CSV table of C-alpha atoms and ligand atoms in Angstrom, one decimal:
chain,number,residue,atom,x,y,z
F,26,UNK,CA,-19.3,-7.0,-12.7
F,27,UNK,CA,-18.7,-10.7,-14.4
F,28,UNK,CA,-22.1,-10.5,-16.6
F,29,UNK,CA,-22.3,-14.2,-16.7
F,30,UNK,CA,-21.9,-14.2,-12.8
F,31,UNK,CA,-22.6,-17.2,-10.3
F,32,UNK,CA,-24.9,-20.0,-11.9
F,33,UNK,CA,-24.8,-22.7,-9.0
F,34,UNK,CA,-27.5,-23.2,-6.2
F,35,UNK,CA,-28.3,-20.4,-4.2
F,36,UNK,CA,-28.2,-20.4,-0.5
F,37,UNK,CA,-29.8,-18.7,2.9
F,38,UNK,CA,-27.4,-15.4,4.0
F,39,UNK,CA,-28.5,-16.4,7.5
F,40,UNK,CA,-27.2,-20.4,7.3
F,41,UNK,CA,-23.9,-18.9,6.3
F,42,UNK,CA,-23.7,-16.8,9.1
F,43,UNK,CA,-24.2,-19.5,11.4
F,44,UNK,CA,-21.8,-21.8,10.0
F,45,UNK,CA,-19.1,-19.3,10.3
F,46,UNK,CA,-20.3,-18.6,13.5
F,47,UNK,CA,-19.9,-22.2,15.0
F,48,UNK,CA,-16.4,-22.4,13.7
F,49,UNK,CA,-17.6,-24.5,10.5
F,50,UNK,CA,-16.3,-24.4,6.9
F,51,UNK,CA,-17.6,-22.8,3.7
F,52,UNK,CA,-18.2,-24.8,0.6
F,53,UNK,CA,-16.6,-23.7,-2.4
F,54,UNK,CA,-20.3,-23.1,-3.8
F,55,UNK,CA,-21.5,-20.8,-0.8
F,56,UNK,CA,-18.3,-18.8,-1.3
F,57,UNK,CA,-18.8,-18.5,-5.0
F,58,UNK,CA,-22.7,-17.2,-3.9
F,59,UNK,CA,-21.6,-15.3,-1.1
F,60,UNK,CA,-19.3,-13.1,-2.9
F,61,UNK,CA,-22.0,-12.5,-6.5
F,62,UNK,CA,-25.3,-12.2,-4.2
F,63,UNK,CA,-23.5,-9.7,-2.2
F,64,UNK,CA,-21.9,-7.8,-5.2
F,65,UNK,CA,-25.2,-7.7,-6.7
F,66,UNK,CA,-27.3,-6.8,-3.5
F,67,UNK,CA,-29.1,-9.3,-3.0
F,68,UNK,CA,-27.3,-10.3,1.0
F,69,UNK,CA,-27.6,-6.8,3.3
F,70,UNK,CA,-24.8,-4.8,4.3
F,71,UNK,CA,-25.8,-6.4,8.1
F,72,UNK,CA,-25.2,-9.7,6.8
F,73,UNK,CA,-22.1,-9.4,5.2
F,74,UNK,CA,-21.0,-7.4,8.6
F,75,UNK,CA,-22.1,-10.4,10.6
F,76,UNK,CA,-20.6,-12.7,8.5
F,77,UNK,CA,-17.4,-10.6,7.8
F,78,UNK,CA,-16.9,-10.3,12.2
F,79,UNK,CA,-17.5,-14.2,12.0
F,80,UNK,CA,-14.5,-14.6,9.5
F,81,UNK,CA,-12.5,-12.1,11.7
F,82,UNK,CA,-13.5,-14.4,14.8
F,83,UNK,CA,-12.9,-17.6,13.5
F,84,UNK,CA,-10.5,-17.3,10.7
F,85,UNK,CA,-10.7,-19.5,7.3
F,86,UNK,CA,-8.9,-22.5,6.2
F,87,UNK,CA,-6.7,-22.1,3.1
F,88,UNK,CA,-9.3,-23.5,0.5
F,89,UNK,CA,-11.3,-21.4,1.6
F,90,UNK,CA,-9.7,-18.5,1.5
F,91,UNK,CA,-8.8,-19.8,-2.0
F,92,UNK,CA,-12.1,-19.7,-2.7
F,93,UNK,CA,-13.0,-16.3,-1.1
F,94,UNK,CA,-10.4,-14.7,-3.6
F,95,UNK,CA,-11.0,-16.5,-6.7
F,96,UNK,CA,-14.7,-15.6,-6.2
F,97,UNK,CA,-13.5,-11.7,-6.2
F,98,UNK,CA,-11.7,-12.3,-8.7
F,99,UNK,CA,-14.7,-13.3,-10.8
F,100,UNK,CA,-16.5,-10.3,-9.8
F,101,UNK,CA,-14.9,-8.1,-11.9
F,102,UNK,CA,-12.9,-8.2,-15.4
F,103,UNK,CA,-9.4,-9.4,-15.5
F,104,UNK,CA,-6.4,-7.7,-17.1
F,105,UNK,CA,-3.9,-9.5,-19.6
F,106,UNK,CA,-0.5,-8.0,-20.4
F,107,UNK,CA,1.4,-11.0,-21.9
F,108,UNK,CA,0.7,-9.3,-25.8
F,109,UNK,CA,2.9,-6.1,-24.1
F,110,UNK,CA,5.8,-5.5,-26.5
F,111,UNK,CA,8.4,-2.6,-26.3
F,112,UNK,CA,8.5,0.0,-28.7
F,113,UNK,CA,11.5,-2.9,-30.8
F,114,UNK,CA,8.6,-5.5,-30.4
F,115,UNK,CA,10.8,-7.4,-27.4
F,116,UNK,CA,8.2,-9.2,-25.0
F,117,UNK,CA,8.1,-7.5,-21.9
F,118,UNK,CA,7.5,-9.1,-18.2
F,119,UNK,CA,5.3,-7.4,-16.0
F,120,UNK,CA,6.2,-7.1,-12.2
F,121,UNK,CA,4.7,-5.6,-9.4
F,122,UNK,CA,4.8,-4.7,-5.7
F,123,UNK,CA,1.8,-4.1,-2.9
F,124,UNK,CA,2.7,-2.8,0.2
F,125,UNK,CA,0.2,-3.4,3.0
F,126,UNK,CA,1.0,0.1,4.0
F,127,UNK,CA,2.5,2.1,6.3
F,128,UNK,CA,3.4,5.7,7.5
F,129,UNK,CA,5.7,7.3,5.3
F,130,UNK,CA,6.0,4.9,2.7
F,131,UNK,CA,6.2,6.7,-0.3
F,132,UNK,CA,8.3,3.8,-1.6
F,133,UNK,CA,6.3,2.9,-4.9
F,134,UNK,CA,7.4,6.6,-6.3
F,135,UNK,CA,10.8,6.0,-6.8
F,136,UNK,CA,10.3,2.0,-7.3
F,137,UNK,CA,8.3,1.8,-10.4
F,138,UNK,CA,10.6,4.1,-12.3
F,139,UNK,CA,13.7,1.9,-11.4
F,140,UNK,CA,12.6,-1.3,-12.1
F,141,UNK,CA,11.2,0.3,-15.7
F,142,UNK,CA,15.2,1.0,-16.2
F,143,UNK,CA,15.9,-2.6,-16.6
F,144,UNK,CA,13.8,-3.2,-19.6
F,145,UNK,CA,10.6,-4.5,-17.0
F,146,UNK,CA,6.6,-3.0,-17.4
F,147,UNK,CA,5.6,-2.1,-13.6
F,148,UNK,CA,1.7,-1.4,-13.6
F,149,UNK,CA,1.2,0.3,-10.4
F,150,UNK,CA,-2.5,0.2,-9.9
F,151,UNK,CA,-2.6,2.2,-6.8
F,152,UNK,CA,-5.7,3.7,-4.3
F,153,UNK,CA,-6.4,7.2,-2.1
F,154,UNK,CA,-5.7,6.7,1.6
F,155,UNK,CA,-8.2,6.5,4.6
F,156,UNK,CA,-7.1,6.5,7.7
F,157,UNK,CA,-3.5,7.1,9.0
F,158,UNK,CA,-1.8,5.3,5.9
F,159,UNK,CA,-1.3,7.9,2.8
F,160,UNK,CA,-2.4,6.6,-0.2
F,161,UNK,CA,0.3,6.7,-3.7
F,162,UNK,CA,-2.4,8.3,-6.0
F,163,UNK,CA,-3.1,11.3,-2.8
F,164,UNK,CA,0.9,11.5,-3.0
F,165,UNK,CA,1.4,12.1,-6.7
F,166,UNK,CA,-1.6,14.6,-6.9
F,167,UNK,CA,0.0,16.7,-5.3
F,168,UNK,CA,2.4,17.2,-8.4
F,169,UNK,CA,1.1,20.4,-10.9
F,170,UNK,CA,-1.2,18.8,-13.7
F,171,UNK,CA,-0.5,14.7,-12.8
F,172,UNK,CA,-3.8,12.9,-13.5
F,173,UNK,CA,-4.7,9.3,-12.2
F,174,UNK,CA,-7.0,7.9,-14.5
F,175,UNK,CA,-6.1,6.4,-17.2
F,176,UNK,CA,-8.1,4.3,-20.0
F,177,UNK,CA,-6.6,0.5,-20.4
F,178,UNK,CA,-5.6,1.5,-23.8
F,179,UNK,CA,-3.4,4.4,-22.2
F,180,UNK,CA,-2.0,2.3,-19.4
F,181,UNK,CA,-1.2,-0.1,-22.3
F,182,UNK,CA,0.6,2.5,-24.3
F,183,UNK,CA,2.3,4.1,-21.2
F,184,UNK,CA,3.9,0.6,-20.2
F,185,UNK,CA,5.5,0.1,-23.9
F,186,UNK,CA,6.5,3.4,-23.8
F,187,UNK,CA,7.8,4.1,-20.5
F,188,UNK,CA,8.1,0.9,-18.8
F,189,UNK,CA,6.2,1.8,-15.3
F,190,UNK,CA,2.6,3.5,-14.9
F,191,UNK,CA,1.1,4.4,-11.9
F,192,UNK,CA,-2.5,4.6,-12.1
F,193,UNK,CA,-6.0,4.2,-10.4
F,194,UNK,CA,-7.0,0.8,-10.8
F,195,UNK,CA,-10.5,0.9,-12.9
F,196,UNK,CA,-14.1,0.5,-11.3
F,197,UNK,CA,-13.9,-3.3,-12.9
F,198,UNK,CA,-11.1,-4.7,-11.7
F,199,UNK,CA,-12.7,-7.3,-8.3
F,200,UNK,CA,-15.5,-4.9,-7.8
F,201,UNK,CA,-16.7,-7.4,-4.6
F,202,UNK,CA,-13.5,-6.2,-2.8
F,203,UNK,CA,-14.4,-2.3,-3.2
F,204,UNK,CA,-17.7,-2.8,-1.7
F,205,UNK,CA,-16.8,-5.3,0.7
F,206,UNK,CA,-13.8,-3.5,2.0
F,207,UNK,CA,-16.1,-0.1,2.3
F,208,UNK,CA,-18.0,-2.6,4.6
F,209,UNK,CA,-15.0,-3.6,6.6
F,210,UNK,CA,-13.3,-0.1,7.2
F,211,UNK,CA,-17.0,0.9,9.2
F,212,UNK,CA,-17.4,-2.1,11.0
F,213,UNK,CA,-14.2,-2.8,12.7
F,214,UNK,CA,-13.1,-6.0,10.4
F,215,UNK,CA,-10.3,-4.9,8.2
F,216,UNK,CA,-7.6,-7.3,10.6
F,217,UNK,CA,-8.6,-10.2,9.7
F,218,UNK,CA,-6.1,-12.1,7.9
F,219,UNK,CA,-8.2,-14.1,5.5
F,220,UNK,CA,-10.2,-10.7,4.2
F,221,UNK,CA,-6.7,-8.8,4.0
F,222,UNK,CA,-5.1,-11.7,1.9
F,223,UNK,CA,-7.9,-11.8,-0.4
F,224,UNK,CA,-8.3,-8.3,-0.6
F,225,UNK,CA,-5.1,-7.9,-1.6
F,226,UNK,CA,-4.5,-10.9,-4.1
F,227,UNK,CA,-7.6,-10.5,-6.4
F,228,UNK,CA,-6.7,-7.1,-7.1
F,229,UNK,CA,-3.2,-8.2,-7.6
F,230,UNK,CA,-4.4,-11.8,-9.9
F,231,UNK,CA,-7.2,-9.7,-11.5
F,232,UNK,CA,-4.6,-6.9,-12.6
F,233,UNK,CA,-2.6,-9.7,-14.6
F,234,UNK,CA,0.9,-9.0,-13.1
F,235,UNK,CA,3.2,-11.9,-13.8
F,236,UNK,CA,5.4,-11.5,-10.9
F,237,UNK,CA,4.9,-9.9,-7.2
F,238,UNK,CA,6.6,-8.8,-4.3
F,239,UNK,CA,4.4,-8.0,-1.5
F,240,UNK,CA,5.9,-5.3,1.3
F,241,UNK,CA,4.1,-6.7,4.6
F,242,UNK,CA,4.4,-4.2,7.1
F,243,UNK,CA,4.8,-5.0,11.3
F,244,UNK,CA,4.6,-2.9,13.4
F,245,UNK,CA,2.4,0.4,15.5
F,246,UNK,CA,1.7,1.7,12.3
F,247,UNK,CA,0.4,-1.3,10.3
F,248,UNK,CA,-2.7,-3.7,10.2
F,249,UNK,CA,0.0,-6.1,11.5
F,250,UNK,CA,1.5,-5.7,14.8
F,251,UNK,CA,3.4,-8.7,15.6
F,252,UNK,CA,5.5,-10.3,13.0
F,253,UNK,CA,3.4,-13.7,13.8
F,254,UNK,CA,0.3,-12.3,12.4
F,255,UNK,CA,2.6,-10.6,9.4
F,256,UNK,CA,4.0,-13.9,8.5
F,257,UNK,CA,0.8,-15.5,8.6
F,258,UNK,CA,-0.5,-12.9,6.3
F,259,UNK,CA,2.5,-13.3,3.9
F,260,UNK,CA,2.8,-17.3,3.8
F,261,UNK,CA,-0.7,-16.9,3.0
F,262,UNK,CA,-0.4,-14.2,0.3
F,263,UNK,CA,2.0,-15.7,-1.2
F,264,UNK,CA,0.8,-18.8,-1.5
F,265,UNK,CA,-2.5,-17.5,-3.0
F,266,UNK,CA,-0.2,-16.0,-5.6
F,267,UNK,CA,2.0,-19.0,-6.7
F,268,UNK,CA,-1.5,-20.9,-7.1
F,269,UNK,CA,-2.7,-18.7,-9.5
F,270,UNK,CA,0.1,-18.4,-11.6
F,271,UNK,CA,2.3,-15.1,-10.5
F,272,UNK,CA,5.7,-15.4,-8.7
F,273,UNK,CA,5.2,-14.1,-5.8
F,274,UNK,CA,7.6,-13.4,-3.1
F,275,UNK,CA,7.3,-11.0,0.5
F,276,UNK,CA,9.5,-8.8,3.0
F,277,UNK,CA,8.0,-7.9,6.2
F,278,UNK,CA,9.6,-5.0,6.9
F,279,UNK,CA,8.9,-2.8,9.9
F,280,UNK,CA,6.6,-0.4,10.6
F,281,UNK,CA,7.0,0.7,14.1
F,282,UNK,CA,8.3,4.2,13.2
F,283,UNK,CA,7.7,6.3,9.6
F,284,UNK,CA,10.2,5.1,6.6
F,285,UNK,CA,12.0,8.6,5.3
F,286,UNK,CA,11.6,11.6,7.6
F,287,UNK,CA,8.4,12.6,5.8
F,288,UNK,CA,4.8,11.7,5.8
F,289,UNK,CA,2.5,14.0,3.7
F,290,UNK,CA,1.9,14.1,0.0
F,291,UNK,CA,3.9,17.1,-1.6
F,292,UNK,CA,6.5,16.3,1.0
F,293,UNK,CA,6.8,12.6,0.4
F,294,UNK,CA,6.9,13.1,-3.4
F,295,UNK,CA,9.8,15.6,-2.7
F,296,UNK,CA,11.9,13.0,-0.4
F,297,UNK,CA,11.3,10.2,-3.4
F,298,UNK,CA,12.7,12.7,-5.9
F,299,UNK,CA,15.8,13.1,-3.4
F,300,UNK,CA,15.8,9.6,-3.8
F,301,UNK,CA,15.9,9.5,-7.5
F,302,UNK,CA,18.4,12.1,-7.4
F,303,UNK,CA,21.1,9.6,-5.9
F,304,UNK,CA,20.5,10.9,-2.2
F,305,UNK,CA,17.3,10.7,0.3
F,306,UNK,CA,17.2,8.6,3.8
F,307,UNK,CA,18.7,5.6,4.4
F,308,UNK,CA,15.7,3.5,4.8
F,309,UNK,CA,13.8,4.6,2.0
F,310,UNK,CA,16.7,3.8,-0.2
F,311,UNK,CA,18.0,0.3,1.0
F,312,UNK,CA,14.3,-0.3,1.0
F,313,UNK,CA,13.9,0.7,-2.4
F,314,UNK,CA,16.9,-1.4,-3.9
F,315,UNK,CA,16.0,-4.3,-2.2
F,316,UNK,CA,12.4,-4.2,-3.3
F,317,UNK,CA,13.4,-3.5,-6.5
F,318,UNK,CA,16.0,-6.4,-6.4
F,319,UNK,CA,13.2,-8.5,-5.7
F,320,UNK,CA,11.2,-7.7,-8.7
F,321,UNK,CA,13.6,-8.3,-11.2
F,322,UNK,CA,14.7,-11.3,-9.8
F,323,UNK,CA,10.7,-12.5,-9.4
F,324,UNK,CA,10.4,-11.5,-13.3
F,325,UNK,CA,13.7,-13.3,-14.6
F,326,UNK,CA,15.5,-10.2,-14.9
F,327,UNK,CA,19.0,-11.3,-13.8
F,328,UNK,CA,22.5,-9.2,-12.4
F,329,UNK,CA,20.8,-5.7,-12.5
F,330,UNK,CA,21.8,-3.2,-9.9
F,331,UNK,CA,19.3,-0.7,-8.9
F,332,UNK,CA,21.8,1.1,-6.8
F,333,UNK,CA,23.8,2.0,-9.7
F,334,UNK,CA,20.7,3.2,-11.6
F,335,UNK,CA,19.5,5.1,-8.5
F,336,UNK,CA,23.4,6.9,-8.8
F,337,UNK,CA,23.4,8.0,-12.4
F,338,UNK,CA,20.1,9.4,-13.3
F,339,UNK,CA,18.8,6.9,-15.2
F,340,UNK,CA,15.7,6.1,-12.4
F,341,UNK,CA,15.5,9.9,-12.5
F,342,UNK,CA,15.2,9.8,-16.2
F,343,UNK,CA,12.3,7.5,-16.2
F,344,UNK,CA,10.6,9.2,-13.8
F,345,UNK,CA,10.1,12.0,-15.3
F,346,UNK,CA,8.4,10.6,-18.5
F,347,UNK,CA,6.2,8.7,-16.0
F,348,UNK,CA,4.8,11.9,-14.9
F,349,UNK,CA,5.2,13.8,-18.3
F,350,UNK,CA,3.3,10.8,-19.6
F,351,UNK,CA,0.2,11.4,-17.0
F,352,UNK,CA,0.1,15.3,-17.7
F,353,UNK,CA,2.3,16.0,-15.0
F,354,UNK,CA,5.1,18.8,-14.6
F,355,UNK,CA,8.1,16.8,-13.2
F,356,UNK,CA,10.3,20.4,-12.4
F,357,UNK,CA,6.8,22.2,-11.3
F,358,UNK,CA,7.6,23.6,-7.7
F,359,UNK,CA,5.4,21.6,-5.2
F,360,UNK,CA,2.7,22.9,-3.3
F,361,UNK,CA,3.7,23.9,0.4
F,362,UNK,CA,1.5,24.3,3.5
F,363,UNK,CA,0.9,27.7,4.5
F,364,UNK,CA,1.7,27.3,8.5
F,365,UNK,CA,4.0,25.4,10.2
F,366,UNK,CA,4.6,24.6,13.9
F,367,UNK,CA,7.8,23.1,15.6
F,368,UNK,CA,7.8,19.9,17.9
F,369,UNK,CA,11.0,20.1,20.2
F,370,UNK,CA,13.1,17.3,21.9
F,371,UNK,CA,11.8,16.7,25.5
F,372,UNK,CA,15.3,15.7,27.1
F,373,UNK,CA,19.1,14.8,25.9
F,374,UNK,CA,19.8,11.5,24.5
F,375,UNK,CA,19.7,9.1,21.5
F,376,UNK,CA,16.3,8.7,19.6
F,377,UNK,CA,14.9,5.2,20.0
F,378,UNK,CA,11.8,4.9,19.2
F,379,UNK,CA,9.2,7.5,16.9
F,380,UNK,CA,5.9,6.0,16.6
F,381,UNK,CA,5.1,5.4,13.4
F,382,UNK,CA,0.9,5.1,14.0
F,383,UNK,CA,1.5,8.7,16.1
F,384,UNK,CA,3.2,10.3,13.4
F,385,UNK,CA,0.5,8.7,10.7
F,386,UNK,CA,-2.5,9.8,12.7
F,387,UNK,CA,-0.5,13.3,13.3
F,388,UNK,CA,0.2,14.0,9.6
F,389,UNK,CA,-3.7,12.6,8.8
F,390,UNK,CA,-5.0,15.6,11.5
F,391,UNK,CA,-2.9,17.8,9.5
F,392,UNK,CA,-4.8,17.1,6.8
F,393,UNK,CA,-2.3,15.2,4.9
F,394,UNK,CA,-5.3,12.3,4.9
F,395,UNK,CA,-9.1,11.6,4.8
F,396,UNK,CA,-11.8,10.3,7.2
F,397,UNK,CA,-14.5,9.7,4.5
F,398,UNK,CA,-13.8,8.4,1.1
F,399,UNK,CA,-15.1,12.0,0.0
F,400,UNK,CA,-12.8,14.4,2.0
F,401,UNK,CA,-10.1,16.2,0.5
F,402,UNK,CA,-6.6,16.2,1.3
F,403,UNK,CA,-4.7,19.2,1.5
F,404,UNK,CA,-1.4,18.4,-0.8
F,405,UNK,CA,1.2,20.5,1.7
F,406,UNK,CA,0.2,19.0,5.0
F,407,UNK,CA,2.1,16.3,7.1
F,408,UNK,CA,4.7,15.8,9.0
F,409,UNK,CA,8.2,16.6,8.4
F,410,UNK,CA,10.8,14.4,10.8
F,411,UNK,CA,14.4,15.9,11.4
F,412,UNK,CA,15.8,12.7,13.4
F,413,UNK,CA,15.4,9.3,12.9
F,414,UNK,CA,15.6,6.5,15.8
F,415,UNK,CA,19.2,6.1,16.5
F,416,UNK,CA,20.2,10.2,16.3
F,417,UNK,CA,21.8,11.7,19.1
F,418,UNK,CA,19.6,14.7,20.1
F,419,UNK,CA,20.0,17.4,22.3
F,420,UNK,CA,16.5,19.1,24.6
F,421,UNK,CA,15.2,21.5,23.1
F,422,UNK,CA,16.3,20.5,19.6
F,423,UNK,CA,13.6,20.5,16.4
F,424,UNK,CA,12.0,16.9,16.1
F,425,UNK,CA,9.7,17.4,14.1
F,426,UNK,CA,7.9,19.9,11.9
F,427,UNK,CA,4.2,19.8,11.4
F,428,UNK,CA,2.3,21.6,8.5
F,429,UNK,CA,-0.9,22.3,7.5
F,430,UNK,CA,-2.8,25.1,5.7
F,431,UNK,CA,-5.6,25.2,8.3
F,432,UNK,CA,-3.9,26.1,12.0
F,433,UNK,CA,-6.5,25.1,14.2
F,434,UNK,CA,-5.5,21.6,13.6
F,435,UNK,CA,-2.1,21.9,15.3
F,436,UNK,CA,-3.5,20.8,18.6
F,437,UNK,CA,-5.0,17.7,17.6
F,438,UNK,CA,-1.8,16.7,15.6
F,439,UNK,CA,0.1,17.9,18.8
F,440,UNK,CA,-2.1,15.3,20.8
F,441,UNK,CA,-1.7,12.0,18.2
F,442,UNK,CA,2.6,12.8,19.5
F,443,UNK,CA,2.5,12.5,23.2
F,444,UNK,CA,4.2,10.0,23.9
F,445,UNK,CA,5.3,9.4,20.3
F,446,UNK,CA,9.2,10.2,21.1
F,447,UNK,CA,11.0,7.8,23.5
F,448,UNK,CA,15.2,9.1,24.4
F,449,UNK,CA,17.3,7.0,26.2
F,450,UNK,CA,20.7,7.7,27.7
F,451,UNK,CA,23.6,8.2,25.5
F,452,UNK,CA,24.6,4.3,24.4
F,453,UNK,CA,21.5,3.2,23.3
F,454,UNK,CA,20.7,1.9,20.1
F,455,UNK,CA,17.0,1.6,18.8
F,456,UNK,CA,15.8,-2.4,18.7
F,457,UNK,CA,14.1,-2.9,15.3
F,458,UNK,CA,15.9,-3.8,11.9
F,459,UNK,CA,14.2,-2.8,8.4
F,460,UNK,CA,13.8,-5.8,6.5
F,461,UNK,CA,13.0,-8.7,9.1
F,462,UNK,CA,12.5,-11.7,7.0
F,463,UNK,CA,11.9,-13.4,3.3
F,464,UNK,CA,9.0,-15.3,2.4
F,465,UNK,CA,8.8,-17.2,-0.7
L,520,URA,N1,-5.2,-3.3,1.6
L,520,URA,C1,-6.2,-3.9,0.8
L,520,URA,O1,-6.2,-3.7,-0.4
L,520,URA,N2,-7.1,-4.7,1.4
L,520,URA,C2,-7.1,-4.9,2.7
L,520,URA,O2,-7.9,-5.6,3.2
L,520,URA,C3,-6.1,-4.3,3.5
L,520,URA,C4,-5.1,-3.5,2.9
């Protein structure tokens, strides 16, 4: 925590409640107070609850949510990367991407390594998953030997050398959010679009990046279901960004069914590798050049094409010192689940719709995810797809593959997909495009 902490009045937990409660506004100086009395224990869990549902209620203006983040941001330690130098001594320019997350989206695996091919640093401070959505770090355990943690001085080093790092982000780094969003995930108020943008962004401001895309997901399978709410969340993110400094751009890309046909751990880091290979699903690699695009552009980086580096091994190259660099064995074979059980296709027809929070929740049942922060997750479990929406498939056809090491879970995985697959007649064509609109 920031030793010097919050030296302005102090104020009553309760009054603050209330205010938020009638619909009032916060003052800069009872956010600033909020956020260091609750880091430091002094409000209750049941306050911050109250006062958390009251923000979900009745929303935040933009200064305050200004506020709200800069006070996480002040929390914790804050990183710098503008000494960061190449191994010639050329100044390098940092650029980053957050997705809000989504089933499948293994997208950051193949992404940091590209955009390291173009002479960019991409620190990827990353978390675990809970809940439906996999988590990056979960994903890249499941590779023989990788480690996450990694000293500042390493990360440092790793960047110069290789260009990309993907890494747990350190205890220090807006310690308010980790215990405030703990808070939020039991008591029902991780939707609220001021906590999510401020969540987000303080990690994102505190970590030093110069330039940012943000991924906002829409869809059954993210926090945003209706691309209103997502373009709230992104005009505000992004505007959160540009005042402190960092380019920042979004997509909102959608989220209604998984990206890739996988969503698991060993299996998604697999599909990423496909990726790198020059090959993979068609989503995951248009999403993967655009994104990438998008952060050069965002860091000055001018007339690269990602495509072409995606084609001829040099993403692949980099990737595999990334993983060399954190212990890992990039040709290890990958751990696979021990059972497997096939989902067939109900009826004739084309594919429109595969729900992407039904395939999350199935692949999480599997025992691809977590419920508590202190579960593990087996590394071969998930979901494996074998058509996307818009595939013409015939009854009684393989849809989808689940795997686990622990059978008795197939049931309850079996029960997140009824009603997951929807065919229409011959002639249809699935509604939903990938990337739905630019925000800068
Ligand atoms: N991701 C975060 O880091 N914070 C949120 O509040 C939601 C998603």
């Amino acid at each position: 925590m920031n030793p010097e902490g919050y030296a302005g009045p102090s104020f009553d937990a309760v009054d603050i409640i209330r205010t938020k409660r009638d619909k009032g506004t916060l003052s800069p100086e009872q956010i600033a107070w909020t956020i260091d009395a609750y880091t430091r224990g002094t409000i209750a869990d049941e306050q911050m609850a109250a006062l958390n549902m009251a923000i979900l209620l009745n929303g935040m203006n933009r200064a305050e949510i200004s506020q709200w983040t800069a006070a996480m941001i002040n929390s914790g330690e804050r990183m710098d990367f503008s000494a960061l130098r190449s191994p010639s001594g050329a100044p390098m320019r940092t650029t980053d991407k957050h997705s809000t997350g989504g089933v499948g989206d293994k997208i950051t695996l193949p992404l940091a390594p590209l955009v390291a091919v173009f002479g960019a640093a991409v620190p990827q401070l990353s978390g675990r998953g809970l809940g439906h959505t996999g988590g990056t770090l979960d994903k890249l355990e499941a590779i023989p030997g990788w480690r996450a943690n990694l000293s500042n001085e390493q990360m440092m080093r790793q960047l110069s050398e290789v260009g990309a790092v993907i890494c747990a982000a350190g205890a220090g780094l807006a310690p308010a959010d980790k215990k405030l969003y703990a808070l939020r995930d039991v008591t029902g108020t991780v939707e609220a679009i001021p906590l999510i943008a401020s969540s987000i962004m303080s990690k994102k401001i505190a970590e030093g990046t110069q330039a940012l895309v943000l991924d906002v997901k829409v869809g059954s399978g993210a926090f945003m279901k209706n691309v209103d709410m997502a373009r709230e969340l992104a005009q505000t993110m992004v505007a959160l960004g540009l005042d402190a400094g960092v380019n920042t751009v979004a997509l909102l890309t959608d989220m209604s069914t998984p990206l890739g046909l996988t969503a698991g751990n060993a299996i998604e880091v697999q599909e990423s590798v496909e990726v790198l290979a020059g090959g993979g699903p068609e989503d995951v690699v248009e999403l993967t050049v655009r994104l990438a695009e998008e952060m050069l552009e965002a860091a000055g980086i001018h007339d690269a094409d990602p495509a072409a580096a995606l084609r001829d091994g040099r993403a692949m190259d980099v990737w595999r010192r990334m993983i060399a660099a954190q212990g890992g064995d990039p040709e290890a074979r990958l751990p696979v689940a021990r059972e497997s059980e096939v989902v067939y296709a109900p009826a004739d027809g084309v594919l429109v719709g595969l729900d992407a929070m039904a395939v999350g929740v199935a692949a999480w049942r599997l025992g691809a995810g977590r419920a508590r922060k202190e579960d593990i997750v087996q590394a071969g479990a998930g979901v494996r797809m074998h058509a996307k929406p818009g595939a013409l498939v015939r009854a009684g056809e393989p849809l989808m593959t689940l795997l686990t090491d622990t059978p008795e879970k197939f049931d309850r995985a079996k029960e997140a997909l009824e009603g997951a697959v929807t065919i229409a007649p011959e002639g249809s064509r699935p509604a939903n495009k990938l990337i739905i609109e630019r925000i800068s």
